[in-house]
Every structure is written in C-alpha cells, then in structure tokens.
Amino acid sequence: MDGAGSGHFDKEGLEYIVTNPRLVYPYINYLTNGRYCSFITHTGGGYSFWKQAPAYGINLWAPALDNEPGRFVYIKEEDGVWTPNWRPVRAELDSWQCRIGLGYQRLEAERRGLKAWLSFLVPLDADLEYWILHFINDSDKARHLEVYPYVELLLGQHMPNIISYYSNILFNRVRHADGMLVAEKTYWNRESFMPNREWPVKVFFASTMEPAGYETLRDEFIGPGGGTAEPRAVTTGRMSGEDNDGRPAVFAHKYVIDLPPGAEERIIIAMGIAEREEDFDRVSYHLRPEVYEERFEACNQYWLDIAYGETAFTPDYRINHFANIWNKYQARICFWWYRSDGSYFICSGNEHWGFRDSAQCILGALPRFLEDARDRIDYHIRLTRSDGSVDQGYIHDLAMPSGIPGNIDVAMWLPISIFFYLKESGDLAAADEVVRTLDGVEMSLAELVYRIIENVWMRRSPRNLVLMEKGDWNDAINYAGREGRGESIMASEQLLYLCNEYLELASLAGGVPGSKSVRSVASALQKALEEHAWDGGWYIRGTNDDGEVIGARGNEHGEIFANSNSWAVIAGLSGERTTIAMDAVRERLLTERGCALFLPGWKNPDSDIGIITRFAVGTKENAAIFLHATAWATMAWALLGDGDTAMKSYRSVLPNIRSAEDGDLYKSEPYVYAEYIIGPESEYFGEGSHSWFTGAAGWQWHVFWGYILGIRPTYRGLLIDPCLPADWEAVSARRWFRGAIYEIEIDKEIGISKGAVDITVDGKPIEGNVITPHGDDTVHTVKVKVTEKGDV
Ligand code: GLC
C-alpha cells in the first residue's frame, strides 16, 4: 500500500494515483518541455511559467493559503456546483482520484453518474498547456451542465505581485480577440537593467467549444465578498464579457452542455505563450484534436523511452520501480528546473539559479542526453571567469551572473560534472576544445578546469586547507569562516578529488596543462588532510575563524558530519582511516530512515556558526537526512566495499519505500525525492520535506548504478565493479553506453558484497572488468560472476 492514506501506484508503476485529496502537502508534478513548465498539484493548483519562473509567471500562485489558486473547472448542475479538482468547492463526490503520470496529470471525478475528467499536458514541441475536459454521462438521466474553466493570472513577475499586488495589477490587460482571450502586462519591472518596458510575451486561452460567455475580471467572476469556493459567476451564470484594464485578471469560459444518457463531450483548452503575432495564428492548429492526440502520444513516448531505457532488476521490486521510472523522471525534470525558483516550497521571486546545483544537475542528463549535458557545460563555462571564479548564481534566460561571489565550493561542481560527462561520452578530445569564458577569454576546456582548481587552492589556510569563507556546499555554515581563517574539510576533500580526476584526464588526453602543479596541490592537500583533519575516530568538518573544530569528538553540537567522511573516501584518503570513519558514520548517523547530515543538531542559534543553527532541529541543513548528501555517504560505503550499509543508506531514503513504511508520517510524494527527511532529533522525524527541490535525483541515480550495481563509465570503457548486499544473488541491468546497449547479468556468491569479477561479453571472456566500448548500435550480452576467489 505505497503512499498509505494518499493513494497508490498503478500496476505498471507508471502512475501514482492519489485517492485522497486531503493531503498536508500537495503532491506535485512538473509538466514541461524544458521551456514551458506547468507545475501542478494533485488538485490542479500550482502555476505555470516560461523560461524563468519569477519573471515569466503565467498564472498566480501562493502556497499554503486556504484558498490556493489553481486551474479549476466548475461544473454547475441543477442540484449544486462541484469540480473535478475537488478544491476549491470541496463538494461531496462519489469518486475522485488524480493520476500523476509521466508528463501528464489527470483528475477523474464522478458525481451521480456523471464522470468529469480533467487532464493536463504540456506538449514537447509547443509552449502551452492543454486542459482536456471530458464528460461522460453514465447515468440514466439527461444532464444539463454549465461548465466554467477558470484560472487567475499573474502575467510576469511573481515578487511585485506578492508585495505590491494592487499596483502590479494596474498593468494587466485582457482582451477577447478572434475567439480567444489574450492577456498582457504593460510593465515589466525586471531590475534596473530593463526598466520601462512591457512584458515581452502574451498569454492566450482558447478552446474547441464556443463559449457561451467569458470573463477577464476576477471581481466579476468571484463577486463582492466571495471566494473561489463559491464564485458569483457560477452561482448566477453571469459572465461580463468585458475587457480587463488594470484589474485583477482571470481567464474564464462558460460552456453550456446537454448530455443525454450515455453521451460524452470533450473540450480541448489551450493556454500558452505567444511571443510574436504569428503565434496567435497557430492557436487553431494547437486546438485540433488530432494535433493534441499526436502530441499526447509523443510526450508519452518520450517519457516511456526514458523509463524503459536504463533498467535494472534487483531482488527488491521497490528499488527497481523507483530507480527505473521515477528517479529518471525527476532527474530529467530537475536538470531543467531545479533551482529555478519554480517550486512550491521555495518561490522567493529571487531570479537567481544556483550555479552549484544546476552544474550538478548535469548528471540528470546522463547517460542519454549527452548533447544537453554538453550544452549545459558550455553554458556554465560562459558564466565562469578566466580566473576560475564564479558567482553563487545566475539569471538563466539572460545568462548573467548574480553579482554575489560564489561560495568556495561552487565552481568545483562544474568540473565534477565535466568528468562524469567525459567518461560517459568518451569524448577526450573535448578536453582540448577552445571555450570562451565570461570575461571573453579563450582557453581549452582542460585549462578552465585547471583555473578552477587554482582559484580554490589560492583560497587556503596556512595549513594548506581550503577556507570555509561564507560557506561551502553547506550554505548554512555561513558564519564560521567569515573572517577568512576557518577551514572547510569537505571543500578540501572536494578539491583533492578534482585534482585526482584532473591528473587521470591528463594521463589520457592531450592538451591538459599544469599537471605538475596539480600533482603538488594534490599531495599538499592530502598531507594537510591526514595531518589536521583526522580526529582519531573520523574526519572533522572544519574549523571556525577562532580555530575551534567543527565536527570533533566531544562537541556538543555537530559532533560528527557525514560529508567530510564520505568525501574523504571519494577523494581517496587513507583506506584504513576512512573505513574507521565510515563505520562511525554508520553507527552514529545512519538511521532506518537514512543517514543524517550530522548529529547532534543545534537546538539554539549560534551566530558564530550561522544559519545552520537557526533552523528547527532536524530540518534543512540542521541535522536532517539531506538526500543530496546521503548519496555521497552511500557512494562512500560502496567504494569501501560495505554493500550492506550502502544498500541500507540507499534504500532507506527511497520515497516509495519511506512512504510505504512510514505511511502518513512521510507526507511527501512517494514518487520523487524530497530535499530532506526530517532528522531523528525532531518530533517530526521521518517527514519528507521540500519535494522535487533537490540535487539528489541525479546523484542518487548515478550512485545506485555506478557504485552499488557498480556499472559505471570510465575513460577506457564500462567498468563492472558491483558492491551488492551480501544476501543478493543476482541482478540484471540494461544500459546504453557510447552507442551500444549492454545487457548485463550479474551473479554473485551469497555472503559477500564484492569479490573477484569474471566477465564474458557475447560469450567471450574478457581480461579485467572494463568493457571496451563497441559503439556498433547493437545489443551485447555481458555475464558477470562475482566470487570470493575468482575464476569459478
Ligand atoms: C540546498 C541548496 C544547495 C546546498 C544545500 C546545502 O540543497 O540547493 O545548493 O548545497 O542546500 O546547503
């Protein structure tokens, strides 16, 4: 019963069916083609935006209000008003469910034999959203309906609409023209670089059914003192049909439908962006039923290709389900929108996308979308200065840095993703390709990575450890190193990892400069880390400006941190110590619901450490189970060969598993990762929070495939190095790699996690455990035997 009281997955696991609309947090889906995004809740709430959420908002959104706006369809019959959304009318229905699908959403409601389905889709090839209304009269009586689709408009910027609503609406214009409603905004106050101009796009709303009336004025639709639960237009049937000049704006239609017993009616509505006048001419094309059908099929196919692409079959069906379908769905969507501010939980109106996060989300495009990954790499390079420095964020559509210098770690995530990309694509020549930086300097891709390493290395303490400055990966440790003396062990380890990766690349590719100095950085870092970061039982997290240690044995708060220990493994520090350290992490931080970021959490604010101490204990960066970071812990355990712990860490945070095991406690969607699960010191321990909003999707997928299944790209080919739970005997997996498909069967001796690996490819034994790429567009059969002794 995955999802406890909220619903369940369908048989194939391709849909999550919400059966209870009364959820604490909405269940969310992103319907998107990477440009237009309709962020939609299980009751049709949420908002749509184009390119950049805070600047190109289409409809209104305000979370956590009891009258959250949304895309509603009111149905009026002689005995009352109801909606397939369930909200905002909340009328008694005979049945209701919401199917959350890959790229679509469908609300299905029934009342006294009348079925009303409301489906939403964003096509791949047009920047609009479809609302499909489908009515079926299954009763034995003729039904007379008045139907009112309704949506409240934002038109442009989110922030002024919240803080200065009554001034912001003065720029609204909505007209009825050529059978459609068209909305625009005459002012777009997008910071000082673009004053005195209008919102550069318009929004249309049109349908296949000729409306019997329409509304553009919210006040007319709702009526004085009314609300969306009982709009006056619906109760009276009166639509003003007037234009809107500077008033709260809506799109609403009225349809009158008579349905004899057994009859059906389908109405297609399209709401979308028009950049140019010609775009309005295409609206009637968008509305053609066959065009919609084709687009629905294409969208389905797109997501099914992803779902059925890389697949793994382990003895645990819930792992298979999540990793094969929903993890990839989320990773693809987060590749586009994570950190875009287009989120339910964080919609600050802040235009800045985080460089660190979107650089990491490049992993979400691998293995299949190599071109997208490359484009994103190039895009990030254009945001990087020739000295290797970057800003914390950037304005996406303008490709402009935010103006706030990046934390010490920020730039390093770009090369990390570049290394993943190079290994996946095998495109070693890319290292020598000329790229152009933000300040217009041309250099090779490898040199840019070198500059990034150099830039971080310049910011080090006298002990040769990277500084903490205003925070590292953990943005919330933002005061410990403000004065420039505190050190970050995690960032130091990250830099060491980068150096090691760089040196490996230098040994294989031409045109990789500076390997001599990178080698000396690596050895200085390694020495400093072993000398100053080892605390006897684990690696500390850092020091503050006064030289006090964060993450040391005996500390009242933050005694042991996961990240500085998992990254010690990832960076290749001493095998003996890292084993002791990760054992300590297992004992002290790994719970049944995942691995905590650190423990104990801060119960009271400490201004010398920073925001981390100000969050309620167990939430966000303050000792939560942070899913992004748990991926690194899992990776570390797998690298150390501890397959049981790696599996526990991986499995225990899977949303379908959390939801199945913790039922109503989990609260977050069972089909996508949340940013974190509330940690063990909170009374809400186990609740998932800030769903979708996480870099975890990409990392978790790569850690599962690359380090647990152990199937991961290297420069020389596809490495097979599984680290499985001791009691697993067999796994099969299918993966695309550099132009061929590999069907891999792994058989393992019971009782071990890792062992000697014997491999045959298409029936022939190979030397070692790296498959040389075939690149021949065909399928290859790989049989892998893992045994304690080898050669059985
Ligand atoms: C959030 C941010 C990410 C940061 C992490 C820890 O996930 O998006 O950039 O690294 O929190 O502070």
PDB file of C-alpha atoms in Angstrom, residues 39 83 108 118 136 138 140-141 162 294 400 424 453 456 478 480 497 506 537 561 608 645 655 703 723 773:
ATOM      1  CA  PHE A  39       3.924  22.999 -12.047  1.00  0.00           C
ATOM      2  CA  THR A  83     -15.326  20.442  -9.541  1.00  0.00           C
ATOM      3  CA  GLU A 108     -11.073  11.868 -12.526  1.00  0.00           C
ATOM      4  CA  LEU A 118      -9.686  16.920 -16.422  1.00  0.00           C
ATOM      5  CA  ILE A 136     -19.364  11.089 -19.777  1.00  0.00           C
ATOM      6  CA  ASP A 138     -23.131   7.258 -17.267  1.00  0.00           C
ATOM      7  CA  ASP A 140     -29.884   7.191 -16.996  1.00  0.00           C
ATOM      8  CA  LYS A 141     -30.900  10.849 -16.888  1.00  0.00           C
ATOM      9  CA  ILE A 162       3.039  39.497  -3.795  1.00  0.00           C
ATOM     10  CA  GLU A 294      -0.261  13.257 -31.608  1.00  0.00           C
ATOM     11  CA  MET A 400      24.009  36.806 -16.327  1.00  0.00           C
ATOM     12  CA  GLU A 424      30.180   8.843 -20.331  1.00  0.00           C
ATOM     13  CA  ILE A 453      41.451  24.270  -9.191  1.00  0.00           C
ATOM     14  CA  VAL A 456      40.140  27.352  -4.941  1.00  0.00           C
ATOM     15  CA  ASN A 478      27.800  30.744   6.688  1.00  0.00           C
ATOM     16  CA  ALA A 480      32.093  30.064  10.899  1.00  0.00           C
ATOM     17  CA  TYR A 497      39.095  14.694  -5.698  1.00  0.00           C
ATOM     18  CA  ALA A 506      45.965  14.460 -18.068  1.00  0.00           C
ATOM     19  CA  GLY A 537      37.593   8.403  15.013  1.00  0.00           C
ATOM     20  CA  PHE A 561      29.310  15.010   9.987  1.00  0.00           C
ATOM     21  CA  ASP A 608      29.325  32.201  15.241  1.00  0.00           C
ATOM     22  CA  THR A 645      25.440  -0.461   4.619  1.00  0.00           C
ATOM     23  CA  PRO A 655      10.431   7.865  -1.437  1.00  0.00           C
ATOM     24  CA  VAL A 703      25.397   6.281  -7.122  1.00  0.00           C
ATOM     25  CA  CYS A 723      29.082  -3.787  -4.411  1.00  0.00           C
ATOM     26  CA  PRO A 773      33.045   0.217 -25.990  1.00  0.00           C
TER      27      PRO A 773
END
